[in-house]
mmCIF file of C-alpha atoms in Angstrom:
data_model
loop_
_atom_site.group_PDB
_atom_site.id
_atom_site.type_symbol
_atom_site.label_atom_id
_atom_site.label_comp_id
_atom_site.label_asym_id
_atom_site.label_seq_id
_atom_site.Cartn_x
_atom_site.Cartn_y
_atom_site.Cartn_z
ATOM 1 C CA UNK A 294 -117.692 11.550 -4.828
ATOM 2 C CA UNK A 295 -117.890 9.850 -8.244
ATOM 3 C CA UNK A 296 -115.179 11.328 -9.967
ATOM 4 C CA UNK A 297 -114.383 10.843 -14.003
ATOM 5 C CA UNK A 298 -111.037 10.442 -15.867
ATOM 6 C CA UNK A 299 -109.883 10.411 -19.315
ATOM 7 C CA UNK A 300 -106.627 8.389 -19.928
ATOM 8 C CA UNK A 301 -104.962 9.375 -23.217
ATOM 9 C CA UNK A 302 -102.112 7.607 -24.788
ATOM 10 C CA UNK A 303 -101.808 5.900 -27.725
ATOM 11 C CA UNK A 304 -100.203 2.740 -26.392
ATOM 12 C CA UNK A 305 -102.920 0.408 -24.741
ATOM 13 C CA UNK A 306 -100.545 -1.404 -22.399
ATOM 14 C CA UNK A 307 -100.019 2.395 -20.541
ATOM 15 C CA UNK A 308 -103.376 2.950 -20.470
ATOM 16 C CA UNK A 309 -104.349 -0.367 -18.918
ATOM 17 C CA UNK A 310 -101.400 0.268 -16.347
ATOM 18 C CA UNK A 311 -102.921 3.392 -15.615
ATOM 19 C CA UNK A 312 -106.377 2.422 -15.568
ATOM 20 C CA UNK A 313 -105.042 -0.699 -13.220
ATOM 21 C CA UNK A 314 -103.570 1.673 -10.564
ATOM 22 C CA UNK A 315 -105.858 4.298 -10.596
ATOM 23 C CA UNK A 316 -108.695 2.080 -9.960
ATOM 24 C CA UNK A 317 -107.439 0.210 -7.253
ATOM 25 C CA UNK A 318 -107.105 3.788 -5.324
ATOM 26 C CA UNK A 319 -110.651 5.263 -6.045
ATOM 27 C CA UNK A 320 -112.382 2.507 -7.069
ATOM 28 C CA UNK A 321 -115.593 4.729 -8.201
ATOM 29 C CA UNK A 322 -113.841 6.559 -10.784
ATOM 30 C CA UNK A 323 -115.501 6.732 -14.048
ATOM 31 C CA UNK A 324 -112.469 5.664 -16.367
ATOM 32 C CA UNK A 325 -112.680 6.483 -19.998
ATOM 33 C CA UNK A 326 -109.765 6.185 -22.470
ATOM 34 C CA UNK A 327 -108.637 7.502 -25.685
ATOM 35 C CA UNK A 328 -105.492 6.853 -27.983
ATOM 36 C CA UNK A 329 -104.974 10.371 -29.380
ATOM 37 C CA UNK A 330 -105.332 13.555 -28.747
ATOM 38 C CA UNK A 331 -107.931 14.445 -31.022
ATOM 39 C CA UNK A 332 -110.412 11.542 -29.682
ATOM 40 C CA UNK A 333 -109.375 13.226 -26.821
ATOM 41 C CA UNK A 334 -110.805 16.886 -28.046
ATOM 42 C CA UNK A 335 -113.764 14.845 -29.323
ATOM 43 C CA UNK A 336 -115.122 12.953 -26.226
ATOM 44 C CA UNK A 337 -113.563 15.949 -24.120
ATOM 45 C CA UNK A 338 -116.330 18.301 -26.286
ATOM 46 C CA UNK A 339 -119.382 16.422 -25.911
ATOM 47 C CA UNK A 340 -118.961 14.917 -21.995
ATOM 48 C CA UNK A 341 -115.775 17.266 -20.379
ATOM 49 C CA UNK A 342 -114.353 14.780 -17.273
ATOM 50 C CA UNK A 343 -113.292 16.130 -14.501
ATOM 51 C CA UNK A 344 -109.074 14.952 -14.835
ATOM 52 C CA UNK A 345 -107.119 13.731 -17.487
ATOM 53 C CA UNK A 346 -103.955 12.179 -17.925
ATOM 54 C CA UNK A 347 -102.095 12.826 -20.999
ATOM 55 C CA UNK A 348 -99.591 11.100 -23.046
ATOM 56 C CA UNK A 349 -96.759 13.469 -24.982
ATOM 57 C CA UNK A 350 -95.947 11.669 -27.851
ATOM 58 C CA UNK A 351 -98.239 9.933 -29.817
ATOM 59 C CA UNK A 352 -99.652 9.531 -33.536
ATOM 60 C CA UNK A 353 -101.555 13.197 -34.457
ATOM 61 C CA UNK A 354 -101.677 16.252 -32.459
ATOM 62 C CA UNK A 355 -98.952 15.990 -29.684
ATOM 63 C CA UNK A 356 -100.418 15.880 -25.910
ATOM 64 C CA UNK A 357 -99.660 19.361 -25.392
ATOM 65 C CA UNK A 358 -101.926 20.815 -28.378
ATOM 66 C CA UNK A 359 -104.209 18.407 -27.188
ATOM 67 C CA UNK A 360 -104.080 20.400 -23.527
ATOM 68 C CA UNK A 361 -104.792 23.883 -25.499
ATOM 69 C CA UNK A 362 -107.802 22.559 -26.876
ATOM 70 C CA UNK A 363 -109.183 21.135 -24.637
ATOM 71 C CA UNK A 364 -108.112 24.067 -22.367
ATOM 72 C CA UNK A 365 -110.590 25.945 -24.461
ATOM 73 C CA UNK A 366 -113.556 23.651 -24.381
ATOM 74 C CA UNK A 367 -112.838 22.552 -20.733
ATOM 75 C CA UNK A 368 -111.083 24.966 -18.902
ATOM 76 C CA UNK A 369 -111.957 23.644 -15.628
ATOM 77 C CA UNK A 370 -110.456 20.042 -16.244
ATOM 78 C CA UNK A 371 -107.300 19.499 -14.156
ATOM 79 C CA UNK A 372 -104.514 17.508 -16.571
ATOM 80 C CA UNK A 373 -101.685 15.929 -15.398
ATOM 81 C CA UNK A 374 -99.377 15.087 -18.078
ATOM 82 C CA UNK A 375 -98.064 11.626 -17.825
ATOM 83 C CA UNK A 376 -95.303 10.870 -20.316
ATOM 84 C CA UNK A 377 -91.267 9.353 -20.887
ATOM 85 C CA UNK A 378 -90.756 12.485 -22.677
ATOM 86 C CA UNK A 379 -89.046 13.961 -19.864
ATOM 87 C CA UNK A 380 -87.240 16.637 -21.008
ATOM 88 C CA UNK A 381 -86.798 19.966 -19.505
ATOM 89 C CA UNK A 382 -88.149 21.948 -22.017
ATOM 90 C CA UNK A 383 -91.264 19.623 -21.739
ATOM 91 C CA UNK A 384 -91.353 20.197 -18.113
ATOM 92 C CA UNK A 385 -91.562 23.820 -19.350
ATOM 93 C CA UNK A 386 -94.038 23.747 -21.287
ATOM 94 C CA UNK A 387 -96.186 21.695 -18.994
ATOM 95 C CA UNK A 388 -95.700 24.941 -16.156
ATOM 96 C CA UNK A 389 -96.741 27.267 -19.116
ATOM 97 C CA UNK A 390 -99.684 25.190 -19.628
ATOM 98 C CA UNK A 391 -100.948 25.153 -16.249
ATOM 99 C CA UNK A 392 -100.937 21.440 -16.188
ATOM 100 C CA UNK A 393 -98.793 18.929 -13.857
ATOM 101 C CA UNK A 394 -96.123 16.920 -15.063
ATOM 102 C CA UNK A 395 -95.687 13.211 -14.119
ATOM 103 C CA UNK A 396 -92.404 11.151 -15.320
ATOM 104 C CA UNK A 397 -93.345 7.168 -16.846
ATOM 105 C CA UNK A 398 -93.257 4.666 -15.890
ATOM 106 C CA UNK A 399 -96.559 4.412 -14.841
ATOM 107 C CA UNK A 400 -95.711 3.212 -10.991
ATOM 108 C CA UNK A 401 -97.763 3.411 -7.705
ATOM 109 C CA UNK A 402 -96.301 6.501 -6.579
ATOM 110 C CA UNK A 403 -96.218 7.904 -9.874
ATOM 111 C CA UNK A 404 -100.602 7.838 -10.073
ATOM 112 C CA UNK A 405 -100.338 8.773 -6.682
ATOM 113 C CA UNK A 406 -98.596 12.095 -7.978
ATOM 114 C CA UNK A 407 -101.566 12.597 -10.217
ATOM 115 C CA UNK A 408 -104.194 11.991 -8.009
ATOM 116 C CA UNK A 409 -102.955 14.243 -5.020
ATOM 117 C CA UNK A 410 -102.746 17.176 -7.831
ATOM 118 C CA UNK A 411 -106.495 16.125 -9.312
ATOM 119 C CA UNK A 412 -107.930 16.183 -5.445
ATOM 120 C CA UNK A 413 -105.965 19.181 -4.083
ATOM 121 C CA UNK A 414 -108.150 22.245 -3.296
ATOM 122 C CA UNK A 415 -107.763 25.384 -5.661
ATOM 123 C CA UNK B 217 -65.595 12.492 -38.909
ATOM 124 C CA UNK B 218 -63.444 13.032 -36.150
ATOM 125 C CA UNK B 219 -63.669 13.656 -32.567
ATOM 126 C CA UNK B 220 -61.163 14.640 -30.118
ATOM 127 C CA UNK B 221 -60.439 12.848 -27.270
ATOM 128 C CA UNK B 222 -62.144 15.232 -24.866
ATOM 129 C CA UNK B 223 -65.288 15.642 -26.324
ATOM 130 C CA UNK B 224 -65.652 11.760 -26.859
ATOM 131 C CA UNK B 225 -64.768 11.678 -22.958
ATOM 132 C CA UNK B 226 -67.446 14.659 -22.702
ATOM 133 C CA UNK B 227 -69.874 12.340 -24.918
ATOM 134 C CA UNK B 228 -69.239 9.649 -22.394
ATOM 135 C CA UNK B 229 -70.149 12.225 -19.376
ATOM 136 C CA UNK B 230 -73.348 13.845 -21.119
ATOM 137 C CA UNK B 231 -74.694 9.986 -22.144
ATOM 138 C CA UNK B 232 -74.426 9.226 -18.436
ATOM 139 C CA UNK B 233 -76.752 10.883 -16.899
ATOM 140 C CA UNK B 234 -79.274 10.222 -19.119
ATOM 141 C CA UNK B 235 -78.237 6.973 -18.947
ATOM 142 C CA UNK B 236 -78.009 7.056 -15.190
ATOM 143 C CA UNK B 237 -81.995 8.261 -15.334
ATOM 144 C CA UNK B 238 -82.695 5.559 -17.782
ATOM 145 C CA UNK B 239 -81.555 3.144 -15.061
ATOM 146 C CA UNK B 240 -83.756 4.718 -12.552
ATOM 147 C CA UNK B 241 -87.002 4.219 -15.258
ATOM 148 C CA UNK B 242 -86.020 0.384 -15.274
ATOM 149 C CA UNK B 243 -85.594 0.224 -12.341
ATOM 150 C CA UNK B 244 -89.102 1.425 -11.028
ATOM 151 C CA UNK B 245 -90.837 -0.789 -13.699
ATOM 152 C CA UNK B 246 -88.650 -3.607 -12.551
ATOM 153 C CA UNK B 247 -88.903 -3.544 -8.716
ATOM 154 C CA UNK B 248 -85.030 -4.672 -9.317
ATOM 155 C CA UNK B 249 -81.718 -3.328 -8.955
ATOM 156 C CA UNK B 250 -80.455 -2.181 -12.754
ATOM 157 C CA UNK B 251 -76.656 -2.886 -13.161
ATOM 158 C CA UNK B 252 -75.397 -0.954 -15.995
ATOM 159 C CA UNK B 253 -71.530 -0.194 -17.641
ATOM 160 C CA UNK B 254 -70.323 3.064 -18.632
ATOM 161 C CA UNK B 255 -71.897 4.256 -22.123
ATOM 162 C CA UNK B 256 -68.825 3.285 -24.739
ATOM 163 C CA UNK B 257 -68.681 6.406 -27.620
ATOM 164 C CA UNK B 258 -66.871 5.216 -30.812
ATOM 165 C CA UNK B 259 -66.996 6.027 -34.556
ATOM 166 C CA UNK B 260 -67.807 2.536 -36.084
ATOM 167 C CA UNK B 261 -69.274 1.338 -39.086
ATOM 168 C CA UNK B 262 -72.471 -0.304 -38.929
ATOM 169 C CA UNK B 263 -71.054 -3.440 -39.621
ATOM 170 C CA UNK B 264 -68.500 -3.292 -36.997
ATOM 171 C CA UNK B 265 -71.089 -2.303 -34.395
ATOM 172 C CA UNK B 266 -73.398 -5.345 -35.266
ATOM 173 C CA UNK B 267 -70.259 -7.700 -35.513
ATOM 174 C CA UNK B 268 -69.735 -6.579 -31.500
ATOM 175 C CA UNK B 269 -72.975 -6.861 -30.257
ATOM 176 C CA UNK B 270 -72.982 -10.306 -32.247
ATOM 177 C CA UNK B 271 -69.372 -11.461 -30.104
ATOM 178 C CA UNK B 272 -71.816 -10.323 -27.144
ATOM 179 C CA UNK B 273 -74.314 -13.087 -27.717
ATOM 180 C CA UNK B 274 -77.032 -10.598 -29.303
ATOM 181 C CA UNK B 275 -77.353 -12.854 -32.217
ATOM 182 C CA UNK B 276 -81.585 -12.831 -33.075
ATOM 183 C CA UNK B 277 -83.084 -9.651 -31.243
ATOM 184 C CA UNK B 278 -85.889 -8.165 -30.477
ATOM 185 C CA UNK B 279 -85.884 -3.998 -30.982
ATOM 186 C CA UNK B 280 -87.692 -0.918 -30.415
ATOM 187 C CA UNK B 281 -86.429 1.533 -32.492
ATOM 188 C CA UNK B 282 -87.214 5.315 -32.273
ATOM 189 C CA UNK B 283 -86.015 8.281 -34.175
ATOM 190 C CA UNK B 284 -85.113 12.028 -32.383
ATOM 191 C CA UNK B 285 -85.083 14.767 -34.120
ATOM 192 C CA UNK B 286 -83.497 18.550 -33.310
ATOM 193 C CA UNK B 287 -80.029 20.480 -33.594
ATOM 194 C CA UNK B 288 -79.177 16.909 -34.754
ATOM 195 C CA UNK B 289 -80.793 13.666 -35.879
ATOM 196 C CA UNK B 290 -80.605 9.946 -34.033
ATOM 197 C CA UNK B 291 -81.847 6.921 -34.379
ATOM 198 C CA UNK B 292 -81.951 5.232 -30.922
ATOM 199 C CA UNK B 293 -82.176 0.714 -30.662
ATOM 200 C CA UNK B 294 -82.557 -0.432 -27.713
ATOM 201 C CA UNK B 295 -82.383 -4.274 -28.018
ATOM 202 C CA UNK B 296 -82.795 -7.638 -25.924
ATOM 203 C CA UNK B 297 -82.323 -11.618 -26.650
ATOM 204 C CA UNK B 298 -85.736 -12.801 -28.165
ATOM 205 C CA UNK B 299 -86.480 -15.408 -25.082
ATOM 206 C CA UNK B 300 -86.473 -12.491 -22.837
ATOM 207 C CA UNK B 301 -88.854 -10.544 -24.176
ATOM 208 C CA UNK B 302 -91.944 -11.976 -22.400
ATOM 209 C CA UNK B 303 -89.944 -11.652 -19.016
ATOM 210 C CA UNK B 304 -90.172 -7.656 -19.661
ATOM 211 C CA UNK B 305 -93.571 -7.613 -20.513
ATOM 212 C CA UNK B 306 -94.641 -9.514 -17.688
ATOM 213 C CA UNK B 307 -92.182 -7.103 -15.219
ATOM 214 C CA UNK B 308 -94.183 -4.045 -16.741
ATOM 215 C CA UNK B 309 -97.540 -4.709 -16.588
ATOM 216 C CA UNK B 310 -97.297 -7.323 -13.725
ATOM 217 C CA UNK B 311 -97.515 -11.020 -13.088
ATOM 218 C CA UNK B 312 -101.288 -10.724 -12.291
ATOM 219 C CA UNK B 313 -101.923 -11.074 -16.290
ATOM 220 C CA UNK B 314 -102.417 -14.010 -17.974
ATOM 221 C CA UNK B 315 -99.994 -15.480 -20.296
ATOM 222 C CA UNK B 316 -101.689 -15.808 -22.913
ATOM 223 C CA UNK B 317 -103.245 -12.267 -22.724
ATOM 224 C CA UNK B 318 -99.036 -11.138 -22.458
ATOM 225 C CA UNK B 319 -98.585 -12.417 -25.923
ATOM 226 C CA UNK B 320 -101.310 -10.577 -27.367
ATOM 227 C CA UNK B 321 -99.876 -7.297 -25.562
ATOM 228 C CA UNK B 322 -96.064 -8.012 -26.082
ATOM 229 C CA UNK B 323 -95.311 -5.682 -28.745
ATOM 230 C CA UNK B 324 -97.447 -2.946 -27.107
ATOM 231 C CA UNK B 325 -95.837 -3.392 -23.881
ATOM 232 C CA UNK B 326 -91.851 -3.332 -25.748
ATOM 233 C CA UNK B 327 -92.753 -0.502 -27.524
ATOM 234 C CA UNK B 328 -93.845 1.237 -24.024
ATOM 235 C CA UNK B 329 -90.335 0.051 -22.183
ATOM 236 C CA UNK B 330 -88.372 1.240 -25.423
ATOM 237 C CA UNK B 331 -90.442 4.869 -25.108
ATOM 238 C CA UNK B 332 -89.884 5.326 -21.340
ATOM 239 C CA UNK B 333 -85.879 4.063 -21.293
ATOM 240 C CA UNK B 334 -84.663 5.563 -25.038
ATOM 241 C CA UNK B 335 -86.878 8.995 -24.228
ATOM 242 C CA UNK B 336 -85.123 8.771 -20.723
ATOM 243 C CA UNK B 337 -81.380 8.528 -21.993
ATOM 244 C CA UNK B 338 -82.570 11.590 -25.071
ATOM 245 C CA UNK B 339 -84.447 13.797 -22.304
ATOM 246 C CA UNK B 340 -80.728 13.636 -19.991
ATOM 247 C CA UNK B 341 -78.496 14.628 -23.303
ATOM 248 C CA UNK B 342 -81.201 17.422 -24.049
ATOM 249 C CA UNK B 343 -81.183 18.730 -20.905
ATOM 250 C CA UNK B 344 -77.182 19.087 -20.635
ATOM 251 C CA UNK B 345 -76.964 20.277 -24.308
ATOM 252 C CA UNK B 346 -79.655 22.672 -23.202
ATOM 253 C CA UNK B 347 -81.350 21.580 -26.564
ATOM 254 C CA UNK B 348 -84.517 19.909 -27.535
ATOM 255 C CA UNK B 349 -85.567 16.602 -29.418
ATOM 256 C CA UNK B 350 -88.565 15.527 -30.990
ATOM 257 C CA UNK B 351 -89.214 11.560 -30.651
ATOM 258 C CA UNK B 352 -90.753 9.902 -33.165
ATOM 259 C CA UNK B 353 -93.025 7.016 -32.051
ATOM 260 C CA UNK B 354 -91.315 3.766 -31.243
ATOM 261 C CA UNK B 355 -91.368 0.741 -33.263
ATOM 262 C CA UNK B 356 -90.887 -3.126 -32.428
ATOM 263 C CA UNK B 357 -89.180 -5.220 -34.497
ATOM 264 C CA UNK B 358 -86.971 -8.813 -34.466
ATOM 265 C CA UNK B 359 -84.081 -9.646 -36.288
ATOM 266 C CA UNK B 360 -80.705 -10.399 -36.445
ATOM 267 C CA UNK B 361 -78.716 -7.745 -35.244
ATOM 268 C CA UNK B 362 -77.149 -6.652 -38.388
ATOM 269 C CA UNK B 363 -80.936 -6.583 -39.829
ATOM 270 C CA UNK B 364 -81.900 -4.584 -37.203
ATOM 271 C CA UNK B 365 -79.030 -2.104 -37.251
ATOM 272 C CA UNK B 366 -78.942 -1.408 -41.207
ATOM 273 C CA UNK B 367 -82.468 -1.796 -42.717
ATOM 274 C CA UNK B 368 -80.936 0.695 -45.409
ATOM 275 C CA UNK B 369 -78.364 -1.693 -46.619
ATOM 276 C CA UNK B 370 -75.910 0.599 -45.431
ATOM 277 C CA UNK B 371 -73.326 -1.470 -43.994
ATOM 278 C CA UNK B 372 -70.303 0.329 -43.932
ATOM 279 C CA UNK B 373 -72.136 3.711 -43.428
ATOM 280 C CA UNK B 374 -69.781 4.996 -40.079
ATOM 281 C CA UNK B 375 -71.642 5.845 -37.371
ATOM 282 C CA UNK B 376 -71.062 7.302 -34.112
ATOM 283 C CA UNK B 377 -72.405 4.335 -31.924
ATOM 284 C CA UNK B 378 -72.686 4.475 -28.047
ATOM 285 C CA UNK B 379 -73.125 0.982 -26.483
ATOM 286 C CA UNK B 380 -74.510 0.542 -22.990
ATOM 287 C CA UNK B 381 -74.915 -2.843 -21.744
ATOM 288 C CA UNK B 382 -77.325 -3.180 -18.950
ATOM 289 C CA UNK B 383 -78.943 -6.456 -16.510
ATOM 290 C CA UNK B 384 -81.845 -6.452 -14.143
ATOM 291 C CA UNK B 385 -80.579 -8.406 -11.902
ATOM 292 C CA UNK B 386 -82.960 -10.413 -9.878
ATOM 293 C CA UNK B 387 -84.348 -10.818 -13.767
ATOM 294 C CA UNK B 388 -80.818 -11.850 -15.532
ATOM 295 C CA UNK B 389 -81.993 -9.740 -18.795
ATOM 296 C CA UNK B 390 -79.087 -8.439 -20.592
ATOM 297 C CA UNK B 391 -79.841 -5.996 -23.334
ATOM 298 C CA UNK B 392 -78.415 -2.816 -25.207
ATOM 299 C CA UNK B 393 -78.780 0.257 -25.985
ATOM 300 C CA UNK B 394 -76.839 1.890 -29.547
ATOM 301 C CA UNK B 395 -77.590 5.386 -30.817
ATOM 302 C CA UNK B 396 -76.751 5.945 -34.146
ATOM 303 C CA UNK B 397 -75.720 9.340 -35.560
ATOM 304 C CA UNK B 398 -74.841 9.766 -39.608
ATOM 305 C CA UNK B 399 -72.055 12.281 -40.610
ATOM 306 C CA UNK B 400 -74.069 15.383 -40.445
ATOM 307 C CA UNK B 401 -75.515 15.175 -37.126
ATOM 308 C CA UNK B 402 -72.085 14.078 -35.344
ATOM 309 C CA UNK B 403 -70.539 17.118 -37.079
ATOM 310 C CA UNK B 404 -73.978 19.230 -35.366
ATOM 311 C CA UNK B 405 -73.331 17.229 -32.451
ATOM 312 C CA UNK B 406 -69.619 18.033 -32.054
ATOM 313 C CA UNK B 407 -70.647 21.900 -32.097
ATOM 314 C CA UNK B 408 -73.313 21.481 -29.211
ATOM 315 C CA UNK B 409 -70.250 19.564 -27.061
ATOM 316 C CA UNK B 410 -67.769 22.213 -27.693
ATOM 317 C CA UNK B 411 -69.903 25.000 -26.932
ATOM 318 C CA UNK B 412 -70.804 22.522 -23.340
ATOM 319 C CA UNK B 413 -66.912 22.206 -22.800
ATOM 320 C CA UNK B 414 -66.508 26.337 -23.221
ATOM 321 C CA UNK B 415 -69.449 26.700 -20.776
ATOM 322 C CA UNK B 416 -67.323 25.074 -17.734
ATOM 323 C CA UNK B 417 -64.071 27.079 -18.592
#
């Protein structure tokens, strides 16, 4: 099944990294990307993808406002937050969110991480 | 601006685990074992910390700095030798891209290592401290060392500098790592380490 993904972080190295590795697992993916979070709300609003990674830190709204509101315009879109800020209290908030957490760097297994939460059954 | 013995030695102790994850990050982008020292705490002046990197052979650097803010305020440089900075880009983002195409990304790609390792090293002190920092977003620049370190002028401002000297081996990058706290913040510091000493009497 053609599945789509929105990559957001603000630094285009991670996203091609991410958009590298994720493609050569499900090469079908629709990839789009954006480098903040309120692009993110924006393209999120008018086409909602099925998955999205998210960065934390970045120029803006932080990744995790980003997740509220897009929470509200896309509730069923499964995030995985992929970020170096790896903090517990991040870790925290991502549980209180309802979204995964994934540590950077942006590695193999790491995608892998994200994927198996994005394709698990509810 | 004084610290005891212990809670430098405590300093030392809470820096190396988030060192010690830091290590793990690099390692995982590098596909390479990470040697690294023991963090070293001291109360130096600018100057002084620039003059030792310098006797190091970081003379012209390349830097990503990034600012944390919380219960106290750092300013985290993580630094390598200018040649070597392509060799880091290429080990993050692999060697299937084009040289040229690595030049264009370079800064990018420094500015993603500094994130990942300096948010690392924060996210273990947090976590001990049981306190939280807010990163500001990393920024590249090259320089001397003593540029790099006191863009304010400030040279004999003292500073509570922790220097961690680290190689990837099969790579033979050396770089470092200083965090730099002003008076205020290693007095707000000092508080957070006492209260951590109490909590394991």
């Amino acid at each position: 099944m053609k599945h789509t993904l929105l990559i957001v972080d603000d630094s285009k190295v991670s996203r091609m990294m991410i958009r590298h590795k994720v493609s050569q697992i499900e090469p079908d993916w629709l990839i789009q990307e954006a480098g903040t979070g309120d692009e993110a709300i924006a393209m999120v609003s008018l086409n909602p993808p099925d998955f999205i990674t998210m960065d934390v830190n970045m120029p803006g709204i932080s990744g995790f406002d980003a997740v509220v509101r897009i929470h509200e315009v896309s509730p069923k879109t499964r995030i995985a937050m992929l970020t170096a800020n790896i903090q517990e209290s991040s870790r925290e908030r991502a549980v209180v969110l309802n979204v995964t957490f994934v540590q950077k760097p942006v590695t193999e297994p790491a995608i892998r991480q994200a994927l198996d939460y994005f394709l698990a059954e509810k | 601006m004084t610290l005891t013995e212990l809670e430098l030695d405590a300093l030392t102790e809470i820096f190396n685990v988030g060192v010690g994850q830091a290590a793990n990050s690099l390692s995982q982008l590098a596909g390479s074992t990470v040697l690294l020292n023991i963090p070293v705490v001291q109360l130096l002046s600018k100057t002084k910390v620039a003059q030792k990197l310098g006797e190091q052979g970081a003379g012209r650097i390349c830097a990503v700095r990034q600012g944390f803010s919380g219960v106290f305020n750092t300013e985290a440089v993580l630094m390598f030798p200018v040649h070597q900075s392509l060799q880091l880009v290429q080990m993050m983002v692999g060697s299937d891209v084009p040289l040229e195409q690595l030049g264009e990304m370079e800064q990018e790609a420094l500015a993603e290592i500094g994130n990942i390792l300096l948010n690392a090293v924060v996210s273990g002190v947090a976590d001990m401290l049981k306190i939280e920092f807010t990163g500001s977003l990393p920024q590249v620049e090259l320089g001397p060392v003593a540029d790099v370190l006191c863009p304010d002028g400030e040279l004999e401002e003292v500073v509570l500098s922790l220097q961690i000297d680290f190689a990837i081996d099969a790579l033979e990058i050396k770089g470092y790592l200083v965090f730099l706290l002003d008076v205020a913040s290693v007095e707000a510091l000092g508080k957070k380490v006492t209260a951590f000493l109490e909590s394991m009497v």
